[in-house]
Amino acid sequence: MSTTSDGGSGDFARLAEPFRGELIAYGYRMLGSVDDAEEIVQDVYLDAWRAYDRFEGRSSLRTWLYRIASRAFLKALERSKRRPLPSDLHAPAADPTTRVVAAEAGLAWLQPAPDSLLAATTSDPATVVAARETMRLAFLAVLQLLPPRQRAVLILRDVLGWPAAEVAALLDLSVAAVNSALQRARARLPADSDSLAQPSDERQRELLDRYVAAFQNADVDQLVAVLSEDALFEMPPFITWFQGSAAIGAFLGPRMRGFGQTPVIRTSANGQPAVALYPATADGQHCLHALHVLTVGPQGVGRIIAFMDVEALRRFDLPRVLSTQAT
């Protein structure tokens, strides 16, 4: 066994565990799936533990783990397709009364992530804002459009702040290749990111209060009033989506009236405000129906991603059934 400053392989778990959360966050940005990221990082730790007696300490343990993880994430992306959102696939529905269409079997969607994953990314207050911005669903959806190696370079350089030389060593590239990949990746990023214009905290609280009240009161007019004129509503796993406050109101109105007064739980996902809906079922229980992740701007709620797959929400601290109404 090689001797390193980190100690023998028996110390591996103690020394490596502090990096698990940030590696999962790195994997989530790469893959668009917390499930896949956690599974691969678990395998990375097993592989690293087995190889730890050959770790010579030429780099830090953190860098070594990132190197193993980067290879694993890139290999996984060779076998999988990108994880889109419905609005990435086609134009919005022209008729708000249209029948919603489920995606074809096998299509994997971009998953939401609880903010606990964001907390694992950094403990430095100076970088919390940047970490939050790069965990937002709109940013992750753009990452899914990049080729895997460009995606890795952009995350490592612009999100995690690694020097070009270290990224080159990590990905077995030249520094020139890293810089070229970064330039191409940056060119794909939209200039009008939805995270650029943020309302004041007071304005955001007001909009969220009104959004919540609209569902609690089954009041579609109140909902439409809180949306920006060009708001977007999508609901994976359905591929149908709508744009414009009037179209969203026309689509959701009959459903809101059918649900009746709906209890909600406020939470957050991907550094964004979120609302979990609990409409009543036929037997009178209030069951988790969807998680609405909101993009809130000065003009109102500009984007709603309603995640309808309850199984994909199991990492959130949300009850499946409410015993009493919550807000």
Tab-separated table of C-alpha atoms in Angstrom:
chain	number	residue	atom	x	y	z
A	1	MET	CA	0.000	0.000	0.000
A	2	SER	CA	1.268	3.445	-0.910
A	3	THR	CA	1.705	5.923	1.906
A	4	THR	CA	-0.060	9.251	1.450
A	5	SER	CA	-0.618	12.309	3.549
A	6	ASP	CA	-4.245	11.242	3.748
A	7	GLY	CA	-3.402	8.010	5.570
A	8	GLY	CA	-4.203	4.417	4.692
A	9	SER	CA	-7.260	3.018	2.972
A	10	GLY	CA	-8.928	2.511	6.317
A	11	ASP	CA	-9.264	6.300	6.514
A	12	PHE	CA	-10.896	6.585	3.102
A	13	ALA	CA	-14.511	6.829	4.263
A	14	ARG	CA	-13.716	9.512	6.835
A	15	LEU	CA	-11.649	11.580	4.419
A	16	ALA	CA	-13.839	11.181	1.341
A	17	GLU	CA	-17.317	11.533	2.839
A	18	PRO	CA	-17.226	15.369	3.056
A	19	PHE	CA	-17.052	15.515	-0.757
A	20	ARG	CA	-20.045	13.248	-1.457
A	21	GLY	CA	-22.655	16.014	-1.478
A	22	GLU	CA	-20.788	18.263	-3.894
A	23	LEU	CA	-20.068	15.312	-6.189
A	24	ILE	CA	-23.770	14.461	-6.287
A	25	ALA	CA	-24.535	18.105	-7.102
A	26	TYR	CA	-21.910	17.975	-9.890
A	27	GLY	CA	-23.497	14.787	-11.182
A	28	TYR	CA	-26.973	16.286	-11.027
A	29	ARG	CA	-25.871	19.224	-13.153
A	30	MET	CA	-24.262	16.810	-15.612
A	31	LEU	CA	-27.075	14.251	-15.776
A	32	GLY	CA	-30.233	16.153	-14.862
A	33	SER	CA	-31.196	13.399	-12.421
A	34	VAL	CA	-30.570	13.214	-8.688
A	35	ASP	CA	-31.299	9.484	-8.812
A	36	ASP	CA	-28.629	8.820	-11.445
A	37	ALA	CA	-26.132	11.141	-9.767
A	38	GLU	CA	-26.462	9.420	-6.397
A	39	GLU	CA	-26.183	5.962	-7.934
A	40	ILE	CA	-23.064	6.834	-9.912
A	41	VAL	CA	-21.400	8.623	-6.988
A	42	GLN	CA	-22.018	5.549	-4.858
A	43	ASP	CA	-20.178	3.474	-7.483
A	44	VAL	CA	-17.433	6.115	-7.661
A	45	TYR	CA	-16.844	5.821	-3.926
A	46	LEU	CA	-16.697	2.053	-4.146
A	47	ASP	CA	-14.186	2.209	-7.012
A	48	ALA	CA	-12.125	4.844	-5.208
A	49	TRP	CA	-12.084	2.817	-1.982
A	50	ARG	CA	-10.840	-0.217	-3.890
A	51	ALA	CA	-8.109	1.838	-5.567
A	52	TYR	CA	-7.164	3.944	-2.566
A	53	ASP	CA	-4.043	1.952	-1.778
A	54	ARG	CA	-2.724	3.072	-5.193
A	55	PHE	CA	-3.515	6.746	-4.620
A	56	GLU	CA	-0.116	8.447	-4.486
A	57	GLY	CA	-1.261	11.857	-3.304
A	58	ARG	CA	-0.010	13.738	-6.367
A	59	SER	CA	-3.301	15.617	-6.277
A	60	SER	CA	-5.732	16.234	-3.461
A	61	LEU	CA	-8.221	13.519	-2.601
A	62	ARG	CA	-10.995	15.839	-3.774
A	63	THR	CA	-9.392	16.264	-7.196
A	64	TRP	CA	-8.863	12.516	-7.486
A	65	LEU	CA	-12.532	11.852	-6.701
A	66	TYR	CA	-13.641	14.468	-9.221
A	67	ARG	CA	-11.490	12.795	-11.861
A	68	ILE	CA	-13.090	9.397	-11.231
A	69	ALA	CA	-16.563	10.933	-11.066
A	70	SER	CA	-16.097	12.950	-14.274
A	71	ARG	CA	-15.179	9.827	-16.188
A	72	ALA	CA	-18.184	8.000	-14.744
A	73	PHE	CA	-20.612	10.802	-15.608
A	74	LEU	CA	-19.286	11.101	-19.167
A	75	LYS	CA	-19.542	7.344	-19.625
A	76	ALA	CA	-23.138	7.404	-18.380
A	77	LEU	CA	-24.003	10.169	-20.836
A	78	GLU	CA	-22.727	8.028	-23.704
A	79	ARG	CA	-25.529	5.568	-22.916
A	80	SER	CA	-28.369	8.007	-22.271
A	81	LYS	CA	-30.286	10.762	-23.988
A	82	ARG	CA	-30.635	14.276	-22.662
A	83	ARG	CA	-33.345	14.991	-20.096
A	84	PRO	CA	-35.579	17.735	-21.495
A	85	LEU	CA	-38.535	19.720	-20.280
A	86	PRO	CA	-41.699	19.714	-22.425
A	87	SER	CA	-40.972	23.227	-23.723
A	88	ASP	CA	-37.668	21.951	-25.136
A	89	LEU	CA	-39.444	19.545	-27.492
A	90	HIS	CA	-42.022	21.515	-29.483
A	91	ALA	CA	-44.204	24.622	-29.628
A	92	PRO	CA	-46.906	25.353	-27.046
A	93	ALA	CA	-50.401	24.008	-27.574
A	94	ALA	CA	-52.465	26.375	-29.702
A	95	ASP	CA	-55.761	25.376	-28.075
A	96	PRO	CA	-55.975	25.523	-24.262
A	97	THR	CA	-58.859	23.050	-24.358
A	98	THR	CA	-56.744	20.427	-26.113
A	99	ARG	CA	-56.308	16.982	-24.605
A	100	VAL	CA	-52.964	16.700	-22.858
A	101	VAL	CA	-50.626	14.085	-24.283
A	102	ALA	CA	-48.337	11.876	-22.220
A	103	ALA	CA	-44.768	11.365	-23.372
A	104	GLU	CA	-43.765	8.187	-25.103
A	105	ALA	CA	-42.473	5.431	-22.870
A	106	GLY	CA	-38.807	5.711	-22.018
A	107	LEU	CA	-38.508	9.489	-22.191
A	108	ALA	CA	-36.658	10.641	-19.076
A	109	TRP	CA	-37.367	14.161	-17.857
A	110	LEU	CA	-35.202	16.677	-16.062
A	111	GLN	CA	-35.790	16.063	-12.359
A	112	PRO	CA	-36.309	18.679	-9.639
A	113	ALA	CA	-33.931	18.687	-6.691
A	114	PRO	CA	-34.497	19.681	-3.069
A	115	ASP	CA	-32.511	22.633	-1.790
A	116	SER	CA	-30.588	20.318	0.530
A	117	LEU	CA	-28.588	19.382	-2.570
A	118	LEU	CA	-27.821	23.051	-3.140
A	119	ALA	CA	-26.595	23.337	0.444
A	120	ALA	CA	-24.165	20.487	-0.202
A	121	THR	CA	-22.610	22.371	-3.111
A	122	THR	CA	-20.899	25.101	-1.113
A	123	SER	CA	-20.582	26.385	2.426
A	124	ASP	CA	-19.030	29.677	1.309
A	125	PRO	CA	-21.598	32.513	1.603
A	126	ALA	CA	-19.830	34.364	-1.204
A	127	THR	CA	-20.635	31.577	-3.670
A	128	VAL	CA	-24.140	30.653	-2.496
A	129	VAL	CA	-25.858	32.976	-4.980
A	130	ALA	CA	-23.847	31.633	-7.919
A	131	ALA	CA	-24.507	28.070	-6.795
A	132	ARG	CA	-28.241	28.759	-6.622
A	133	GLU	CA	-28.308	30.316	-10.088
A	134	THR	CA	-26.608	27.287	-11.625
A	135	MET	CA	-29.025	24.882	-9.946
A	136	ARG	CA	-32.112	26.530	-11.416
A	137	LEU	CA	-34.141	24.405	-13.800
A	138	ALA	CA	-33.811	26.818	-16.733
A	139	PHE	CA	-30.012	26.658	-16.498
A	140	LEU	CA	-30.018	22.875	-16.160
A	141	ALA	CA	-32.274	22.557	-19.202
A	142	VAL	CA	-29.737	24.529	-21.248
A	143	LEU	CA	-26.912	22.316	-19.961
A	144	GLN	CA	-28.803	19.325	-21.322
A	145	LEU	CA	-28.421	20.782	-24.824
A	146	LEU	CA	-24.616	20.783	-24.621
A	147	PRO	CA	-22.434	17.868	-25.711
A	148	PRO	CA	-21.285	15.984	-22.596
A	149	ARG	CA	-17.665	17.155	-22.627
A	150	GLN	CA	-18.648	20.791	-23.169
A	151	ARG	CA	-21.120	20.380	-20.320
A	152	ALA	CA	-18.399	19.088	-18.009
A	153	VAL	CA	-16.003	21.897	-18.945
A	154	LEU	CA	-18.632	24.588	-18.395
A	155	ILE	CA	-19.614	23.203	-14.990
A	156	LEU	CA	-16.046	22.743	-13.807
A	157	ARG	CA	-14.816	26.121	-15.063
A	158	ASP	CA	-17.769	28.497	-14.672
A	159	VAL	CA	-19.796	26.847	-11.912
A	160	LEU	CA	-17.159	25.238	-9.711
A	161	GLY	CA	-14.351	27.645	-10.573
A	162	TRP	CA	-11.617	25.132	-11.439
A	163	PRO	CA	-8.578	26.516	-13.315
A	164	ALA	CA	-8.281	25.507	-16.960
A	165	ALA	CA	-5.120	23.490	-16.305
A	166	GLU	CA	-6.819	21.431	-13.598
A	167	VAL	CA	-9.864	20.826	-15.792
A	168	ALA	CA	-7.565	19.712	-18.593
A	169	ALA	CA	-5.877	17.194	-16.305
A	170	LEU	CA	-9.222	16.059	-14.945
A	171	LEU	CA	-10.727	15.380	-18.385
A	172	ASP	CA	-7.555	14.287	-20.209
A	173	LEU	CA	-7.651	17.316	-22.499
A	174	SER	CA	-5.186	20.024	-23.436
A	175	VAL	CA	-5.666	23.477	-21.965
A	176	ALA	CA	-6.385	24.752	-25.471
A	177	ALA	CA	-9.123	22.131	-25.881
A	178	VAL	CA	-10.645	23.122	-22.539
A	179	ASN	CA	-10.691	26.796	-23.502
A	180	SER	CA	-12.216	25.980	-26.883
A	181	ALA	CA	-14.908	23.787	-25.338
A	182	LEU	CA	-15.697	26.482	-22.782
A	183	GLN	CA	-16.035	29.137	-25.469
A	184	ARG	CA	-18.426	26.948	-27.482
A	185	ALA	CA	-20.464	26.080	-24.389
A	186	ARG	CA	-20.789	29.709	-23.313
A	187	ALA	CA	-21.999	30.611	-26.797
A	188	ARG	CA	-24.932	28.225	-26.339
A	189	LEU	CA	-26.111	29.880	-23.130
A	190	PRO	CA	-29.022	32.300	-23.604
A	191	ALA	CA	-28.313	35.929	-22.826
A	192	ASP	CA	-31.801	36.442	-21.382
A	193	SER	CA	-31.613	33.969	-18.517
A	194	ASP	CA	-34.771	33.978	-16.407
A	195	SER	CA	-32.587	34.439	-13.352
A	196	LEU	CA	-31.326	37.880	-14.354
A	197	ALA	CA	-34.360	39.885	-13.219
A	198	GLN	CA	-35.327	39.149	-9.643
A	199	PRO	CA	-38.159	40.839	-7.752
A	200	SER	CA	-37.617	42.258	-4.306
A	201	ASP	CA	-38.172	39.873	-1.422
A	202	GLU	CA	-41.370	41.716	-0.515
A	203	ARG	CA	-42.677	41.523	-4.095
A	204	GLN	CA	-41.844	37.827	-4.316
A	205	ARG	CA	-43.662	37.091	-1.043
A	206	GLU	CA	-46.692	38.994	-2.301
A	207	LEU	CA	-46.786	37.062	-5.576
A	208	LEU	CA	-46.352	33.730	-3.817
A	209	ASP	CA	-49.108	34.567	-1.330
A	210	ARG	CA	-51.465	35.345	-4.200
A	211	TYR	CA	-50.458	32.217	-6.113
A	212	VAL	CA	-51.107	30.038	-3.070
A	213	ALA	CA	-54.421	31.766	-2.363
A	214	ALA	CA	-55.581	31.142	-5.936
A	215	PHE	CA	-55.356	27.375	-5.450
A	216	GLN	CA	-56.659	27.467	-1.901
A	217	ASN	CA	-59.736	29.336	-3.138
A	218	ALA	CA	-60.013	27.586	-6.535
A	219	ASP	CA	-59.945	31.072	-8.060
A	220	VAL	CA	-58.618	30.968	-11.622
A	221	ASP	CA	-59.005	34.738	-12.081
A	222	GLN	CA	-56.740	35.269	-9.093
A	223	LEU	CA	-54.228	32.872	-10.635
A	224	VAL	CA	-54.241	34.632	-14.003
A	225	ALA	CA	-53.742	37.979	-12.268
A	226	VAL	CA	-50.504	36.801	-10.663
A	227	LEU	CA	-49.004	35.500	-13.936
A	228	SER	CA	-46.902	37.552	-16.319
A	229	GLU	CA	-48.557	38.009	-19.702
A	230	ASP	CA	-46.162	35.612	-21.465
A	231	ALA	CA	-46.007	33.045	-18.648
A	232	LEU	CA	-45.254	29.420	-19.429
A	233	PHE	CA	-46.883	26.339	-17.881
A	234	GLU	CA	-45.555	22.809	-18.412
A	235	MET	CA	-46.214	19.568	-16.592
A	236	PRO	CA	-43.892	16.627	-17.136
A	237	PRO	CA	-44.492	13.737	-17.778
A	238	PHE	CA	-47.011	15.289	-20.219
A	239	ILE	CA	-45.507	16.807	-23.339
A	240	THR	CA	-48.323	19.348	-23.752
A	241	TRP	CA	-47.526	22.835	-22.501
A	242	PHE	CA	-49.048	26.294	-22.661
A	243	GLN	CA	-47.820	29.861	-22.983
A	244	GLY	CA	-49.603	33.071	-22.070
A	245	SER	CA	-51.588	33.863	-18.951
A	246	ALA	CA	-54.913	33.636	-20.800
A	247	ALA	CA	-54.121	30.186	-22.220
A	248	ILE	CA	-52.901	28.936	-18.841
A	249	GLY	CA	-56.063	30.206	-17.173
A	250	ALA	CA	-58.263	28.576	-19.808
A	251	PHE	CA	-56.475	25.258	-19.315
A	252	LEU	CA	-56.277	25.268	-15.521
A	253	GLY	CA	-59.656	26.867	-14.833
A	254	PRO	CA	-61.825	23.741	-15.212
A	255	ARG	CA	-59.278	21.673	-13.297
A	256	MET	CA	-59.064	24.136	-10.425
A	257	ARG	CA	-62.842	24.282	-10.159
A	258	GLY	CA	-62.965	20.489	-10.275
A	259	PHE	CA	-60.399	20.184	-7.504
A	260	GLY	CA	-62.119	22.773	-5.362
A	261	GLN	CA	-60.286	24.433	-2.507
A	262	THR	CA	-56.834	22.875	-2.482
A	263	PRO	CA	-54.457	22.784	0.489
A	264	VAL	CA	-50.833	23.531	-0.332
A	265	ILE	CA	-47.416	23.257	1.264
A	266	ARG	CA	-44.833	25.890	0.446
A	267	THR	CA	-41.337	24.620	-0.152
A	268	SER	CA	-38.441	25.227	-2.536
A	269	ALA	CA	-36.672	23.321	-5.280
A	270	ASN	CA	-33.538	24.116	-7.254
A	271	GLY	CA	-33.182	27.381	-5.351
A	272	GLN	CA	-36.647	28.450	-6.544
A	273	PRO	CA	-39.944	28.842	-4.689
A	274	ALA	CA	-42.219	25.837	-5.027
A	275	VAL	CA	-45.737	24.860	-4.022
A	276	ALA	CA	-46.994	21.312	-3.421
A	277	LEU	CA	-50.690	20.816	-4.208
A	278	TYR	CA	-52.984	18.479	-2.263
A	279	PRO	CA	-56.431	18.350	-3.924
A	280	ALA	CA	-59.083	16.100	-2.412
A	281	THR	CA	-59.539	12.608	-3.825
A	282	ALA	CA	-62.862	10.799	-4.151
A	283	ASP	CA	-62.549	9.452	-0.609
A	284	GLY	CA	-61.929	12.913	0.828
A	285	GLN	CA	-58.200	12.562	1.439
A	286	HIS	CA	-55.825	15.316	0.390
A	287	CYS	CA	-53.066	13.543	-1.540
A	288	LEU	CA	-49.900	14.963	-3.071
A	289	HIS	CA	-50.777	15.761	-6.682
A	290	ALA	CA	-47.925	17.877	-8.057
A	291	LEU	CA	-45.044	20.162	-7.186
A	292	HIS	CA	-45.145	23.550	-8.907
A	293	VAL	CA	-41.650	25.034	-9.232
A	294	LEU	CA	-41.974	28.741	-9.957
A	295	THR	CA	-39.871	31.335	-11.702
A	296	VAL	CA	-40.892	34.680	-10.239
A	297	GLY	CA	-40.017	37.977	-11.891
A	298	PRO	CA	-40.948	41.605	-11.265
A	299	GLN	CA	-43.954	41.296	-13.607
A	300	GLY	CA	-45.335	38.162	-11.980
A	301	VAL	CA	-44.917	34.413	-12.065
A	302	GLY	CA	-43.255	33.815	-15.415
A	303	ARG	CA	-42.847	30.056	-15.491
A	304	ILE	CA	-44.508	27.122	-13.764
A	305	ILE	CA	-43.068	23.636	-14.036
A	306	ALA	CA	-45.640	21.314	-12.506
A	307	PHE	CA	-43.928	18.016	-11.752
A	308	MET	CA	-46.758	15.478	-11.805
A	309	ASP	CA	-44.769	12.312	-11.136
A	310	VAL	CA	-45.123	11.908	-7.392
A	311	GLU	CA	-42.390	9.249	-7.311
A	312	ALA	CA	-39.911	11.839	-8.585
A	313	LEU	CA	-40.712	13.967	-5.519
A	314	ARG	CA	-39.753	11.404	-2.902
A	315	ARG	CA	-36.554	13.287	-1.984
A	316	PHE	CA	-38.594	16.267	-0.872
A	317	ASP	CA	-39.814	16.410	2.698
A	318	LEU	CA	-43.445	16.260	1.599
A	319	PRO	CA	-46.144	14.006	3.051
A	320	ARG	CA	-48.049	11.872	0.565
A	321	VAL	CA	-51.315	12.564	2.393
A	322	LEU	CA	-52.239	15.589	4.503
A	323	SER	CA	-54.015	14.899	7.749
A	324	THR	CA	-54.896	18.581	8.081
A	325	GLN	CA	-54.780	21.507	5.710
A	326	ALA	CA	-51.427	23.283	5.456
A	327	THR	CA	-50.214	26.478	3.842
